[in-house]
Tab-separated table of C-alpha atoms and ligand atoms in Angstrom:
chain	number	residue	atom	x	y	z
A	1	MET	CA	44.150	152.058	35.524
A	2	GLN	CA	47.898	152.688	35.157
A	3	ILE	CA	49.519	152.560	38.560
A	4	PRO	CA	52.377	155.025	38.984
A	5	GLY	CA	55.792	153.656	38.938
A	6	HIS	CA	58.850	153.344	41.066
A	7	ILE	CA	60.273	156.451	42.769
A	8	ASP	CA	62.399	155.074	45.754
A	9	PRO	CA	65.082	157.869	45.809
A	10	VAL	CA	67.613	155.324	47.054
A	11	VAL	CA	67.744	152.281	44.960
A	12	THR	CA	68.935	149.214	46.827
A	13	HIS	CA	69.438	146.333	44.260
A	14	ARG	CA	69.640	143.816	47.161
A	15	SER	CA	66.856	141.832	48.709
A	16	ILE	CA	69.524	139.770	50.512
A	17	THR	CA	70.838	141.058	53.851
A	18	PRO	CA	74.645	141.344	53.371
A	19	ARG	CA	76.970	139.059	55.457
A	20	GLY	CA	80.617	138.807	55.886
A	21	ASP	CA	80.981	134.968	56.138
A	22	GLY	CA	79.872	134.120	52.677
A	23	ARG	CA	76.704	132.202	53.792
A	24	ILE	CA	73.376	133.584	52.738
A	25	ASP	CA	71.001	134.883	55.284
A	26	LEU	CA	67.480	133.446	54.283
A	27	MET	CA	65.657	135.926	56.560
A	28	GLY	CA	63.349	138.141	54.381
A	29	LEU	CA	63.383	135.778	51.420
A	30	ASN	CA	60.128	134.326	50.097
A	31	HIS	CA	59.187	130.766	48.952
A	32	LEU	CA	60.312	131.365	45.443
A	33	GLN	CA	63.782	133.024	46.461
A	34	ILE	CA	64.679	130.240	48.764
A	35	ARG	CA	63.665	127.741	46.135
A	36	GLN	CA	65.915	129.572	43.484
A	37	LEU	CA	68.877	129.584	45.984
A	38	PHE	CA	68.403	125.920	46.655
A	39	GLU	CA	68.389	125.096	42.962
A	40	GLU	CA	71.510	127.254	42.381
A	41	SER	CA	73.173	125.055	45.146
A	42	GLN	CA	72.358	121.988	42.950
A	43	LEU	CA	69.284	120.606	44.506
A	44	ASP	CA	67.060	119.249	41.804
A	45	ALA	CA	63.853	121.337	41.151
A	46	LYS	CA	61.597	118.828	42.872
A	47	ALA	CA	63.640	118.648	46.145
A	48	ALA	CA	64.229	122.431	45.957
A	49	LYS	CA	60.463	123.098	45.797
A	50	LEU	CA	59.734	120.796	48.699
A	51	ARG	CA	62.628	121.889	50.892
A	52	SER	CA	61.947	125.598	50.275
A	53	LYS	CA	58.342	125.066	51.390
A	54	GLN	CA	59.393	123.296	54.590
A	55	VAL	CA	62.236	125.880	55.414
A	56	PHE	CA	59.885	128.894	54.703
A	57	HIS	CA	57.478	127.303	57.203
A	58	TRP	CA	60.200	126.547	59.805
A	59	ILE	CA	61.615	130.123	59.585
A	60	TYR	CA	58.554	132.351	59.623
A	61	HIS	CA	55.876	130.112	61.160
A	62	ARG	CA	57.866	128.385	63.869
A	63	GLY	CA	60.611	131.047	64.308
A	64	VAL	CA	63.533	128.654	64.475
A	65	THR	CA	67.083	129.908	63.699
A	66	SER	CA	68.774	126.462	63.381
A	67	PHE	CA	68.428	123.868	60.523
A	68	GLU	CA	69.187	121.294	63.040
A	69	VAL	CA	65.708	121.418	64.609
A	70	MET	CA	63.950	120.915	61.454
A	71	THR	CA	62.626	117.436	62.060
A	72	ASP	CA	60.846	116.788	58.796
A	73	ILE	CA	64.137	117.497	56.837
A	74	ALA	CA	66.593	114.456	56.528
A	75	LYS	CA	69.331	114.497	59.145
A	76	THR	CA	71.943	114.439	56.320
A	77	MET	CA	70.564	117.415	54.618
A	78	ARG	CA	70.578	119.631	57.598
A	79	PRO	CA	74.288	120.148	57.696
A	80	TRP	CA	74.277	120.781	54.027
A	81	LEU	CA	71.878	123.747	54.574
A	82	ALA	CA	73.798	124.997	57.616
A	83	ASP	CA	76.937	125.190	55.508
A	84	ARG	CA	75.459	127.323	53.016
A	85	PHE	CA	72.691	129.479	54.661
A	86	VAL	CA	71.846	131.034	58.024
A	87	ILE	CA	68.593	132.333	59.541
A	88	GLY	CA	69.584	135.710	60.845
A	89	ARG	CA	68.121	138.192	63.343
A	90	PRO	CA	69.115	141.805	63.557
A	91	GLU	CA	71.829	142.316	66.165
A	92	VAL	CA	70.531	143.869	69.395
A	93	VAL	CA	72.746	146.701	70.555
A	94	GLU	CA	70.443	147.559	73.592
A	95	ALA	CA	66.952	146.534	74.756
A	96	GLN	CA	65.060	148.698	77.301
A	97	VAL	CA	61.866	148.269	79.137
A	98	SER	CA	59.843	151.184	80.262
A	99	THR	CA	57.957	151.422	83.618
A	100	ASP	CA	54.683	151.362	81.557
A	101	GLY	CA	55.840	148.023	79.714
A	102	THR	CA	56.786	149.824	76.463
A	103	ARG	CA	59.942	148.056	75.193
A	104	LYS	CA	62.538	149.514	72.917
A	105	TRP	CA	65.351	147.928	71.033
A	106	LEU	CA	68.335	149.524	69.408
A	107	LEU	CA	69.391	147.215	66.474
A	108	ARG	CA	72.366	147.127	64.339
A	109	THR	CA	72.688	145.845	60.787
A	110	ASP	CA	75.695	143.641	59.450
A	111	ASP	CA	77.162	146.810	57.949
A	112	ALA	CA	76.953	148.574	61.303
A	113	GLN	CA	73.804	150.874	60.757
A	114	ASP	CA	71.617	151.460	63.860
A	115	TYR	CA	67.882	151.511	63.821
A	116	GLU	CA	65.140	151.133	66.299
A	117	MET	CA	61.895	149.333	66.933
A	118	VAL	CA	59.443	149.656	69.816
A	119	PHE	CA	56.741	147.463	71.385
A	120	ILE	CA	53.752	148.986	72.969
A	121	PRO	CA	51.457	146.566	75.026
A	122	ASP	CA	47.838	147.680	75.695
A	123	ALA	CA	45.069	145.936	77.415
A	124	ASP	CA	43.581	144.645	74.338
A	125	ARG	CA	46.396	144.526	71.870
A	126	GLY	CA	50.113	144.854	71.485
A	127	THR	CA	51.568	147.004	68.710
A	128	LEU	CA	55.100	146.643	67.139
A	129	CYS	CA	56.334	149.941	65.653
A	130	ILE	CA	59.065	149.170	62.988
A	131	SER	CA	61.490	150.959	60.898
A	132	SER	CA	61.823	150.835	57.135
A	133	GLN	CA	65.016	152.947	56.637
A	134	VAL	CA	68.153	154.088	58.546
A	135	GLY	CA	67.276	157.752	58.706
A	136	CYS	CA	64.994	159.450	56.218
A	137	THR	CA	65.553	161.468	53.107
A	138	LEU	CA	62.563	163.767	54.178
A	139	ASN	CA	62.817	166.435	56.778
A	140	CYS	CA	59.656	166.995	58.659
A	141	ARG	CA	60.726	169.616	60.990
A	142	PHE	CA	59.243	168.184	64.230
A	143	CYS	CA	60.770	164.609	63.686
A	144	HIS	CA	64.029	163.753	65.060
A	145	THR	CA	64.562	161.112	62.254
A	146	GLY	CA	64.285	163.998	59.885
A	147	THR	CA	67.481	165.425	61.198
A	148	MET	CA	69.360	162.386	60.095
A	149	ARG	CA	70.729	161.774	56.844
A	150	LEU	CA	69.364	158.644	54.980
A	151	VAL	CA	71.923	155.939	55.319
A	152	ARG	CA	70.201	153.207	53.604
A	153	ASN	CA	66.926	151.311	52.914
A	154	LEU	CA	66.416	148.403	55.162
A	155	THR	CA	66.351	145.097	53.292
A	156	PRO	CA	63.172	142.922	53.580
A	157	GLY	CA	65.246	140.676	56.001
A	158	GLU	CA	66.013	143.713	58.236
A	159	ILE	CA	62.315	144.592	58.223
A	160	VAL	CA	60.757	141.144	58.849
A	161	GLY	CA	63.666	140.419	61.198
A	162	GLN	CA	62.266	143.079	63.592
A	163	VAL	CA	58.999	141.236	63.865
A	164	MET	CA	60.918	137.901	64.295
A	165	LEU	CA	62.952	139.393	66.998
A	166	ALA	CA	60.042	140.786	68.836
A	167	ARG	CA	58.293	137.414	68.737
A	168	ASP	CA	61.561	135.815	70.068
A	169	ALA	CA	61.527	138.340	73.014
A	170	LEU	CA	57.967	137.875	73.723
A	171	GLY	CA	58.244	134.137	73.546
A	172	GLU	CA	55.387	133.776	71.076
A	173	TRP	CA	56.384	131.091	68.661
A	174	PRO	CA	53.865	128.127	68.321
A	175	LYS	CA	55.054	125.205	70.317
A	176	GLY	CA	54.329	121.506	70.011
A	177	ASN	CA	54.203	119.322	66.824
A	178	MET	CA	54.183	120.958	63.576
A	179	ALA	CA	51.465	120.289	61.323
A	180	SER	CA	52.637	118.634	58.118
A	181	VAL	CA	53.430	121.133	55.274
A	182	ALA	CA	51.154	120.697	52.258
A	183	ASP	CA	53.022	120.445	48.928
A	184	ASP	CA	50.706	123.041	47.106
A	185	ASP	CA	51.456	126.040	45.099
A	186	GLU	CA	53.289	129.096	46.470
A	187	ASP	CA	50.964	132.093	46.041
A	188	ASP	CA	47.554	130.666	46.998
A	189	ASP	CA	47.762	131.227	50.850
A	190	ASP	CA	48.512	134.662	51.859
A	191	VAL	CA	45.547	135.167	54.188
A	192	GLY	CA	46.664	135.507	57.915
A	193	HIS	CA	45.466	132.683	60.225
A	194	TYR	CA	46.032	134.520	63.553
A	195	THR	CA	43.942	137.076	65.237
A	196	ALA	CA	44.818	137.800	68.685
A	197	ASP	CA	44.768	134.255	69.921
A	198	GLY	CA	46.405	135.105	73.199
A	199	ARG	CA	49.490	136.565	71.763
A	200	MET	CA	50.879	139.796	72.898
A	201	LEU	CA	52.096	140.982	69.466
A	202	THR	CA	48.890	141.588	67.467
A	203	ASN	CA	49.447	144.596	65.458
A	204	ILE	CA	52.201	146.299	63.397
A	205	VAL	CA	52.683	149.840	62.485
A	206	LEU	CA	55.303	151.097	59.990
A	207	MET	CA	55.790	154.184	62.060
A	208	GLY	CA	59.403	153.900	63.157
A	209	MET	CA	62.358	155.525	61.303
A	210	GLY	CA	62.027	156.194	57.534
A	211	GLU	CA	59.343	156.724	54.987
A	212	PRO	CA	57.973	153.296	53.908
A	213	LEU	CA	56.790	154.389	50.525
A	214	TYR	CA	60.509	155.487	49.650
A	215	ASN	CA	61.458	151.975	50.191
A	216	PHE	CA	58.515	150.394	48.397
A	217	ASP	CA	59.701	147.035	47.183
A	218	ASN	CA	61.445	146.020	50.386
A	219	VAL	CA	58.460	146.930	52.511
A	220	ARG	CA	56.086	145.143	50.289
A	221	ASP	CA	58.086	142.006	50.179
A	222	ALA	CA	58.592	142.165	53.939
A	223	MET	CA	54.823	142.641	54.629
A	224	LYS	CA	53.891	139.734	52.187
A	225	ILE	CA	56.029	137.476	54.442
A	226	VAL	CA	54.363	138.876	57.591
A	227	MET	CA	50.976	138.315	56.165
A	228	HIS	CA	51.509	134.867	54.600
A	229	GLY	CA	49.451	132.262	56.273
A	230	ASP	CA	52.416	129.821	56.330
A	231	GLY	CA	54.725	132.783	57.313
A	232	LEU	CA	53.893	135.009	60.386
A	233	GLY	CA	50.292	134.856	59.611
A	234	LEU	CA	49.300	138.469	60.644
A	235	SER	CA	46.230	139.763	59.183
A	236	ARG	CA	46.555	142.898	56.828
A	237	ARG	CA	43.771	144.374	58.903
A	238	ARG	CA	46.305	144.366	61.837
A	239	ILE	CA	49.112	146.250	59.838
A	240	THR	CA	49.249	149.957	59.244
A	241	LEU	CA	51.593	151.726	56.935
A	242	SER	CA	52.246	155.431	57.709
A	243	THR	CA	53.268	157.781	54.810
A	244	SER	CA	54.149	161.479	55.009
A	245	GLY	CA	52.310	161.552	51.684
A	246	VAL	CA	54.306	160.271	48.794
A	247	VAL	CA	51.250	160.440	46.589
A	248	PRO	CA	52.544	158.587	43.521
A	249	MET	CA	53.094	155.407	45.459
A	250	MET	CA	49.874	155.313	47.236
A	251	ALA	CA	47.773	153.534	44.746
A	252	ARG	CA	50.410	150.963	44.470
A	253	ALA	CA	50.650	150.502	48.128
A	254	GLY	CA	46.906	149.820	48.216
A	255	GLU	CA	47.176	147.358	45.317
A	256	GLU	CA	50.193	145.471	46.237
A	257	ILE	CA	50.320	145.667	50.069
A	258	ASN	CA	46.840	146.369	50.844
A	259	VAL	CA	47.258	147.067	54.664
A	260	ASN	CA	45.570	150.013	56.658
A	261	LEU	CA	46.850	153.488	55.631
A	262	ALA	CA	47.809	156.286	58.074
A	263	VAL	CA	48.730	159.662	56.642
A	264	SER	CA	50.825	162.165	58.354
A	265	LEU	CA	48.796	165.235	57.603
A	266	HIS	CA	49.664	167.489	60.529
A	267	ALA	CA	48.450	170.727	59.061
A	268	VAL	CA	45.495	171.973	56.889
A	269	THR	CA	46.981	174.865	55.001
A	270	LYS	CA	49.671	174.938	52.401
A	271	GLU	CA	51.739	177.434	54.270
A	272	ILE	CA	51.946	175.545	57.438
A	273	ARG	CA	52.277	172.050	55.810
A	274	ASP	CA	55.035	173.370	53.500
A	275	GLU	CA	57.031	174.210	56.528
A	276	ILE	CA	56.573	171.302	58.820
A	277	VAL	CA	56.027	168.371	56.357
A	278	PRO	CA	58.244	169.746	53.400
A	279	ILE	CA	57.222	166.977	51.037
A	280	ASN	CA	53.999	169.085	50.732
A	281	ARG	CA	55.725	171.368	48.433
A	282	LYS	CA	55.950	168.483	45.958
A	283	TYR	CA	52.504	166.738	46.618
A	284	GLY	CA	50.129	169.256	48.018
A	285	ILE	CA	47.128	168.748	50.433
A	286	ASP	CA	44.491	168.521	47.627
A	287	GLU	CA	46.502	165.805	45.670
A	288	LEU	CA	47.041	163.963	48.938
A	289	LEU	CA	43.544	163.824	49.961
A	290	ARG	CA	42.377	162.811	46.433
A	291	ALA	CA	44.965	159.969	46.672
A	292	CYS	CA	43.406	158.944	50.172
A	293	ALA	CA	39.941	158.953	48.641
A	294	GLU	CA	41.076	156.649	45.860
A	295	TYR	CA	43.091	154.310	48.210
A	296	PRO	CA	41.876	150.801	47.380
A	297	GLY	CA	39.592	149.280	49.939
A	298	VAL	CA	38.812	152.340	51.844
A	299	SER	CA	35.459	152.192	53.597
A	300	ASN	CA	33.692	152.973	56.730
A	301	ALA	CA	34.950	149.571	58.015
A	302	ARG	CA	38.464	150.436	56.973
A	303	ARG	CA	39.045	154.122	57.480
A	304	ILE	CA	42.241	156.059	56.760
A	305	THR	CA	43.906	157.517	59.802
A	306	PHE	CA	45.138	160.982	59.750
A	307	GLU	CA	48.145	161.706	62.074
A	308	TYR	CA	48.261	165.207	63.531
A	309	VAL	CA	51.044	166.336	65.747
A	310	MET	CA	50.048	168.866	68.050
A	311	LEU	CA	52.424	171.937	67.940
A	312	LYS	CA	51.817	174.956	69.999
A	313	ASP	CA	50.552	178.075	68.057
A	314	LYS	CA	51.527	176.377	64.841
A	315	ASN	CA	48.643	173.855	63.793
A	316	ASP	CA	46.474	173.719	66.780
A	317	SER	CA	43.865	176.438	66.635
A	318	ASP	CA	39.978	176.137	66.541
A	319	ASP	CA	40.141	177.186	62.911
A	320	ASP	CA	42.646	174.401	62.098
A	321	ALA	CA	40.252	171.809	63.594
A	322	HIS	CA	37.272	173.067	61.651
A	323	GLU	CA	39.279	173.163	58.411
A	324	LEU	CA	40.441	169.544	59.081
A	325	VAL	CA	36.814	168.524	59.527
A	326	SER	CA	35.794	170.388	56.374
A	327	LEU	CA	38.545	168.858	54.254
A	328	ILE	CA	37.678	165.372	55.439
A	329	ARG	CA	34.047	166.077	54.369
A	330	GLN	CA	34.970	167.658	51.138
A	331	TYR	CA	36.697	164.447	49.935
A	332	LYS	CA	34.131	162.218	51.606
A	333	LEU	CA	36.857	160.479	53.414
A	334	PRO	CA	36.096	157.567	55.866
A	335	ALA	CA	38.648	158.865	58.363
A	336	LYS	CA	39.716	158.975	62.019
A	337	VAL	CA	42.216	161.345	63.304
A	338	ASN	CA	44.895	160.558	65.657
A	339	LEU	CA	46.113	163.530	67.660
A	340	ILE	CA	49.824	163.013	68.728
A	341	PRO	CA	51.058	165.370	71.471
A	342	PHE	CA	54.496	166.548	70.126
A	343	ASN	CA	57.513	164.934	71.700
A	344	PRO	CA	60.385	167.338	71.939
A	345	TRP	CA	63.983	166.253	71.244
A	346	PRO	CA	67.063	168.097	71.806
A	347	GLY	CA	67.216	171.104	69.443
A	348	ALA	CA	63.626	170.847	68.340
A	349	ILE	CA	62.125	174.259	67.438
A	350	TYR	CA	58.492	173.466	68.537
A	351	GLU	CA	56.676	173.087	71.619
A	352	CYS	CA	53.706	170.545	72.379
A	353	SER	CA	50.311	172.275	72.451
A	354	ASP	CA	48.776	172.717	76.045
A	355	PRO	CA	46.570	169.759	77.175
A	356	GLU	CA	43.521	171.905	77.183
A	357	ARG	CA	44.041	173.032	73.646
A	358	ILE	CA	44.623	169.574	72.484
A	359	LYS	CA	41.343	168.476	74.322
A	360	ARG	CA	39.360	171.427	72.634
A	361	PHE	CA	40.946	170.391	69.293
A	362	SER	CA	39.692	166.844	69.771
A	363	ASN	CA	36.272	167.909	70.924
A	364	ILE	CA	35.681	170.023	67.739
A	365	ILE	CA	36.565	166.999	65.519
A	366	PHE	CA	34.357	164.575	67.659
A	367	GLU	CA	31.425	166.987	67.564
A	368	ALA	CA	31.574	166.783	63.880
A	369	GLY	CA	31.144	163.025	64.057
A	370	ILE	CA	34.787	162.131	63.318
A	371	SER	CA	36.773	160.034	65.898
A	372	ALA	CA	39.791	162.021	67.065
A	373	PRO	CA	41.409	160.460	70.196
A	374	ILE	CA	44.466	161.901	71.712
A	375	ARG	CA	47.478	159.378	71.773
A	376	THR	CA	48.908	158.869	75.117
A	377	PRO	CA	52.606	159.213	74.988
A	378	ARG	CA	54.172	155.877	76.022
A	379	GLY	CA	57.666	154.871	77.147
A	380	ARG	CA	58.899	158.419	77.728
A	381	ASP	CA	61.386	157.220	80.384
A	382	ILE	CA	63.303	155.187	77.620
A	383	MET	CA	62.882	157.799	74.877
A	384	ALA	CA	60.568	155.411	73.092
A	385	ALA	CA	58.000	157.878	71.884
A	386	CYS	CA	57.192	158.959	68.345
A	387	GLY	CA	59.975	160.808	66.680
A	388	GLN	CA	62.567	160.178	69.262
A	389	LEU	CA	63.952	156.966	67.903
A	390	LYS	CA	67.707	156.706	67.684
A	391	SER	CA	67.899	159.120	70.539
A	392	SER	CA	71.586	158.380	70.869
A	393	SER	CA	72.532	160.487	68.056
A	394	GLU	CA	73.984	163.863	68.604
A	395	LYS	CA	72.155	167.180	69.079
A	396	LYS	CA	72.419	169.428	65.969
A	397	SER	CA	72.611	173.252	66.050
A	398	ARG	CA	69.743	175.302	64.413
A	399	ALA	CA	72.004	176.241	61.608
A	400	GLU	CA	72.945	172.596	60.947
A	401	LEU	CA	69.334	171.632	61.026
A	402	ASP	CA	68.438	174.534	58.616
A	403	ARG	CA	71.285	173.500	56.241
A	404	LEU	CA	70.167	169.894	56.302
A	405	ALA	CA	66.640	170.988	55.503
A	406	GLU	CA	67.707	172.815	52.454
A	407	GLU	CA	69.812	169.861	51.264
A	408	LYS	CA	67.078	167.452	51.625
A	409	GLN	CA	64.537	169.721	49.985
A	410	ALA	CA	66.922	170.272	46.969
A	411	ALA	CA	67.174	166.542	46.665
A	412	LEU	CA	63.540	166.139	46.593
A	413	GLY	CA	63.295	168.365	43.540
B	501	LIG	N1	57.731	158.452	57.534
B	501	LIG	C1	56.431	158.005	57.903
B	501	LIG	C2	56.414	157.029	59.105
B	501	LIG	C3	57.280	157.349	60.268
B	501	LIG	S1	56.987	158.731	61.279
B	501	LIG	C4	55.499	159.195	58.221
B	501	LIG	O1	56.080	160.219	58.255
B	501	LIG	O2	54.321	159.006	58.448
B	501	LIG	C5	55.629	158.118	62.164
B	501	LIG	C6	54.594	159.259	62.752
B	501	LIG	O3	55.585	159.675	63.848
B	501	LIG	C7	54.341	160.319	61.943
B	501	LIG	O4	53.038	160.616	61.954
B	501	LIG	C8	55.110	161.370	62.368
B	501	LIG	O5	54.756	162.655	62.110
B	501	LIG	C9	55.192	161.268	63.912
B	501	LIG	N2	56.375	161.977	64.595
B	501	LIG	C10	57.409	162.168	64.265
B	501	LIG	N3	58.161	162.845	65.103
B	501	LIG	C11	57.240	163.080	66.154
B	501	LIG	C12	57.429	163.943	67.275
B	501	LIG	N4	58.532	164.425	67.657
B	501	LIG	N5	56.445	163.863	68.038
B	501	LIG	C13	55.212	163.396	67.810
B	501	LIG	N6	55.106	162.597	66.665
B	501	LIG	C14	56.140	162.560	65.831
B	502	LIG	FE1	60.612	161.079	57.612
B	502	LIG	FE2	58.201	160.401	58.677
B	502	LIG	FE3	60.162	161.716	60.124
B	502	LIG	FE4	59.030	162.919	58.116
B	502	LIG	S1	57.984	162.201	59.982
B	502	LIG	S2	61.126	162.999	58.541
B	502	LIG	S3	58.795	161.204	56.756
B	502	LIG	S4	60.293	159.706	59.412
């Protein structure tokens, strides 16, 4: 089957994170890219292959940021590496911890763009919510990120860098002696080795700023490193990519990234979804649900999550709940529904549904045999909840929000 092609609206030709000092940041590069850089720096092919393998392991598996500690690399070689390369991390502008343990980081790229990530600890897991873009080209009317212009796609280094930084902050790099690095082929080992194994950071969700399927290549390349057994070693079953419904990229996401899929559905009629998730005017509900049914690997063991933000008198009636059940049945989707209480932000035009309404909505779906838990808002005291990221940005007037919505809609075509 032909898998639809590339439609990232903002093309970034760079996979390397830009830097001012002339050295190259290896963060976000895979074995092959590191090997090519070493060859371009005049290492012979055999040495470049071995060294890239070692360096990859040190960077992503061990979390080191200095070549000096790479004990299986000759002492004379380490300054050679340090003169040419760095192992970067996103700059932290602000780190906050909520009373409920949720952590939020405001991060800055080398070209001074701000983006955020959030860590949410639970009893049995710890979920890191990462960003894929600075801003978003889409304009979901309940989402704060949607009120920002897209500044740019994040590079693979800036995406993987978020996970690296979280592991730094949580102190979760393996300690002790390193197992020797086998000199085998690159692509044979991309199965995660870690499960929970006592770590706090067990899961990743691409639910921060941005639409991951509009930055497909960089998100894919970053996740490959996160999943690589010699990299961060996180199983694909512990990673969830959330999309607003970029239908032409969903099959590719399944084939090439193959992580869990979450879909921001939020409404069951064309009229309401057109209003609150405007990409619906381009790819409608039927098309979207068909793409969900065809998502590679979807099964009862690997269900699709439908995210549904609860907006008072907008999408929260009993009829909406019944229609949601019938759509899931019509497309025979192994699915669960995540009900998200709306988090208001300055200037937002919606209100959150009442708790009793949300409960009733949830019950209708549960009674039909479909799981529909209500997500508890976390980190409210530090503005870490969904859709509130980059809370430092200014409040826009209603007229400005409307104009922005029109501009973004026109750009979408
Ligand atoms: N662009 C992707 C991923 C980022 S948004 C997407 O839209 O799926 C991640 C989730 O946060 C989405 O389900 C989104 O609808 C939800 N969200 C955004 N703003 C919110 C808000 N103010 N309150 C509650 N959920 C919100
Ligand atoms: Fe973009 Fe997702 Fe926010 Fe919609 S909900 S504006 S797609 S980040």
